[in-house]
Amino acid sequence: MKSTCYHCGDECGSTTIRFDEKTFCCNGCKAVFEIFSSNDLSCYYDLQQSPGAIPREVEGKYDFLDNTSITEKLLEFDDGKTQIINLYIPHIHCSSCIWVLENLNKLNPAAISSQVNFGKKTVRISFSSDRISLKELVLQLSGIGYEPYISLEDYSTGSKKISRDIIYKLGVAGFAFGNVMFLSFPEYFEVNEYWLEQYKHLFRWLMFAFSVPTVFYSGKDYFISAYKGLRSGLLNIDVPIALGISVLFIRSTAEIIFDLGSGFFDSLTGLIFFLLLGRFFQQKTYAFLSFERDYRSYFPIAITKIDPDKKEESIQVYDIKQGDRLLIRNEELIPVDGILINGNALVDYSFVTGESNPVQKSSGEKLFAGGKQLSGVIEMEALKSVEQSYLTQLWSNDVFSKDKTSRFQTLTDSISKRFTIAVLAIAAIASLYWMFADPSKVLNVFTAVLIIACPCAIALASPFTLGNLLRILGKKKFYLKNASVIEQLAKVDTIIFDKTGTITTNNTANILYEGNPLSEEEAVLLKSTLRASNHPLSRQLYELLAEYDIRTLDDYKEYVGKGLEAHAGSHKIKVGSAAFVEQSSNSGSDNTAVHISADDHYKGQFIFHNEYRQGLPELFNSLDREYELAILSGDNEGEKAYLQQMLPVNTSFHFNRKPDGKLEDIKSLQQQDKTVMMIGDGLNDAGALAQSDVGVAISEDVNVFSPACDAILDASKFRFLPDYIKASKKAIGIIKWSFLLSLIYNITGLYFAVTGQLQPVIAAILMPLSSISIVVFTTLATNMICRKMK
Amino acid sequence: MSVIYVLLTISVIVAIIFFAAFIFSVRSGQYDDAYTPSVRMLFEDELVKDKENKTIKASQEKQS
């Protein structure tokens, strides 16, 4: 019978622990349950089934929190008695999490209050510092399975400011729009009664008063953007908008000063309100994701340094100097390049390369920054400082400081250029005509054309289409940085994939056995030998041999970096590298392999093939028709033949690429006028992702890890990528149709303007009508194209 | 007819009060996290129930 853990929901396997009529997968989970049930917090399990996480071993990991110069930078507030800290906790995922974290006070009265921000996965805790230290608080959180994630990034940025600018602007514009509409009602219905005649000046000046902050505060971005565009010789969409806004405002003000009419204050405020609404809608951000991450998000804040007199001390990683002796504990990240002095290093470079199999290192060998130590405590000597390490140096490349969006022209900008020229031409021709027909109307017509041609609908088409698609894709777990990424996505003609971690999965390897078959007895012996080893390859092989029994071993030895040796009865088995099991002939494969010999006879090898993602050949085949495809890998060519057979013939392969080599490869493709999409996962792809036109990071767990990029794709949705690209292309089509639609409105309006009969009420009807119909059209159309998408 | 002045003044004042309330709510961070409060709202019951149980237990203990 299989049972799942009451706390974390994992399968319990063979070591089920029973407690209080519930099953637990490990002692950690049981301990958390005991803490909760003894503190009246068992509601935790009622809100959501098995919501917990296994508490991890954190012994010594947070010692740096004793160092006040470090905690000072992390704390948001500190008055000596009360301290406030905002902690990022990746495990926050359900209502139970919110509930238990906000009831932290029950668990420990020293935590005065706590507030969760679910979207950002953070918890803000105020606690009395004389009763509990920050370190104790963090340890307590880790103890209940909510381990905070504290990285170097928290240290350097301090508290971030949230921009609420757009909400204020939208509020002001909406407020003014509503009130101006309300005040213009009498004039809409042309109530010619005595009282209106008497009070209309008051009404008009009130409208003026409401418009002033709308134009000069809410609308100021359009003026700034138009000015910037003009200065760099670009007629962007904000130029006709700014022109429209200023003409509306000046003409309306002139009208009420000289008592010519009531002006267009309603259209003016409405225009700004709708434009800002579009901007607000487009500005969908995923609070829990970050698209700007660099190595700082993964590196620890502090590390243990060993002084010459053997004293251990926590120091800030930026303070690491060449020659420092560092202590790296189990599961800790190596922050700088260095040389291993002491201990067995088993380094997981998956953060850096995406390669999931850890690398064994023995003392004297070089360690690179970014790897994670997996087997116990090691000592190393720093060779470089943090910024100068091999991996971190990549960030000094200037692609990281360039702003990507300024590199290309959006669809809206390219159409607005023609549009602006056309509008100015029409205005000039119409004025010229009226100059002869009726000179008194010239100014009226000229301004009317500029007002009615204000491309509100055009400006709205793209934000609403792209904003809506952004939201839909976000629900499908394809998270885009901003709306302009969709436009770029539609233009892509070359797609480059990283190999390890991108088209392969990190979870399981495909293990094949080559050689003489193992007898039942040998297999049992092999399994029993593997059982004692903690090496990840041993663990994977052990799982593979699940069906066999276990026998007791008489003797067992583990040779670090080489392999295992065991005796049982008269039999002897050796497991490990080719050299260790005395296998001289090389199989010629560059793949990771574990060799076996029994009773000094070579038996064969287990080869660890990468496990490719589900649907990979289909994905490549469907993309092959329209795109140029390539694989760009930092690995050796071991898998080349296999990949060539699996993927379309036109796919090109590039192996042994260093991080900056990948960047250069992309650059040279772009110089051939290709629009390149790079799909990668590790920090070693960061340069290529930044250089490419669209950089997509694949991530098994979107909350935890992804390098700086334009989009983050959940690994489970990898095979739907062609659908997403297709959707972005269709979205561009929708935008073009909406341009056509809004042009029809503009032409209708222009008819009234050119013939000199533009009434405020016509403008007031036409403007919101065109905007709303564009919003409705784009929203419905995008929903429709996405309906079929999985 | 000067009642229109009074009415206009009142309507503008009411509008401004609401506007000020909006500004205040944005400043206090109410728009920063639009999801958690919707979940938190449902918890109040749980907490109250929990406390009630506690007080019942406590009173029972006192009685005995």
GROMACS .gro file of N, CA and C in nm, chain A residues 1 87 125 181 191-192 317 406 437 485 551 556 580 586 649 653 685 705 721 780:
model
   60
    1MET      N    1   0.084  -0.121   0.000
    1MET     CA    2   0.000   0.000   0.000
    1MET      C    3   0.087   0.125   0.000
   87LEU      N    4   1.112   3.892   0.425
   87LEU     CA    5   1.184   3.773   0.381
   87LEU      C    6   1.115   3.711   0.261
  125ILE      N    7   0.786   4.051   0.872
  125ILE     CA    8   0.770   4.014   1.013
  125ILE      C    9   0.827   4.126   1.101
  181MET      N   10  -1.734   6.517  -1.735
  181MET     CA   11  -1.852   6.462  -1.803
  181MET      C   12  -1.980   6.512  -1.737
  191VAL      N   13  -2.944   7.269  -2.321
  191VAL     CA   14  -3.051   7.330  -2.242
  191VAL      C   15  -3.033   7.482  -2.252
  192ASN      N   16  -3.121   7.543  -2.321
  192ASN     CA   17  -3.105   7.686  -2.344
  192ASN      C   18  -3.181   7.769  -2.242
  317VAL      N   19   3.066   3.820   0.125
  317VAL     CA   20   3.139   3.762   0.012
  317VAL      C   21   3.218   3.864  -0.069
  406SER      N   22   1.497   4.951  -2.665
  406SER     CA   23   1.527   5.066  -2.752
  406SER      C   24   1.590   5.020  -2.883
  437ALA      N   25  -1.225   7.973  -4.890
  437ALA     CA   26  -1.371   7.962  -4.879
  437ALA      C   27  -1.426   8.053  -4.769
  485VAL      N   28   0.784   4.208  -2.598
  485VAL     CA   29   0.843   4.077  -2.626
  485VAL      C   30   0.757   4.000  -2.727
  551ARG      N   31   2.136  -0.768   0.045
  551ARG     CA   32   2.206  -0.859   0.136
  551ARG      C   33   2.311  -0.780   0.214
  556TYR      N   34   3.303  -0.290   0.288
  556TYR     CA   35   3.261  -0.187   0.193
  556TYR      C   36   3.360  -0.071   0.201
  580PHE      N   37   3.918   0.276  -1.251
  580PHE     CA   38   3.906   0.212  -1.121
  580PHE      C   39   3.874   0.064  -1.135
  586ASN      N   40   3.866   0.178  -2.408
  586ASN     CA   41   3.769   0.286  -2.395
  586ASN      C   42   3.650   0.262  -2.487
  649VAL      N   43   1.701   1.733  -4.019
  649VAL     CA   44   1.833   1.738  -4.082
  649VAL      C   45   1.893   1.878  -4.084
  653PHE      N   46   2.452   2.207  -3.523
  653PHE     CA   47   2.499   2.176  -3.387
  653PHE      C   48   2.629   2.248  -3.359
  685ASP      N   49   2.413   3.064  -1.988
  685ASP     CA   50   2.340   3.114  -2.105
  685ASP      C   51   2.305   3.261  -2.091
  705PHE      N   52   1.457   2.964  -0.991
  705PHE     CA   53   1.577   2.990  -1.067
  705PHE      C   54   1.551   3.026  -1.211
  721LEU      N   55   0.565   2.540  -2.713
  721LEU     CA   56   0.630   2.662  -2.759
  721LEU      C   57   0.585   2.708  -2.898
  780LEU      N   58  -1.171   4.041  -2.741
  780LEU     CA   59  -1.241   3.924  -2.791
  780LEU      C   60  -1.155   3.844  -2.888
   0.00000   0.00000   0.00000
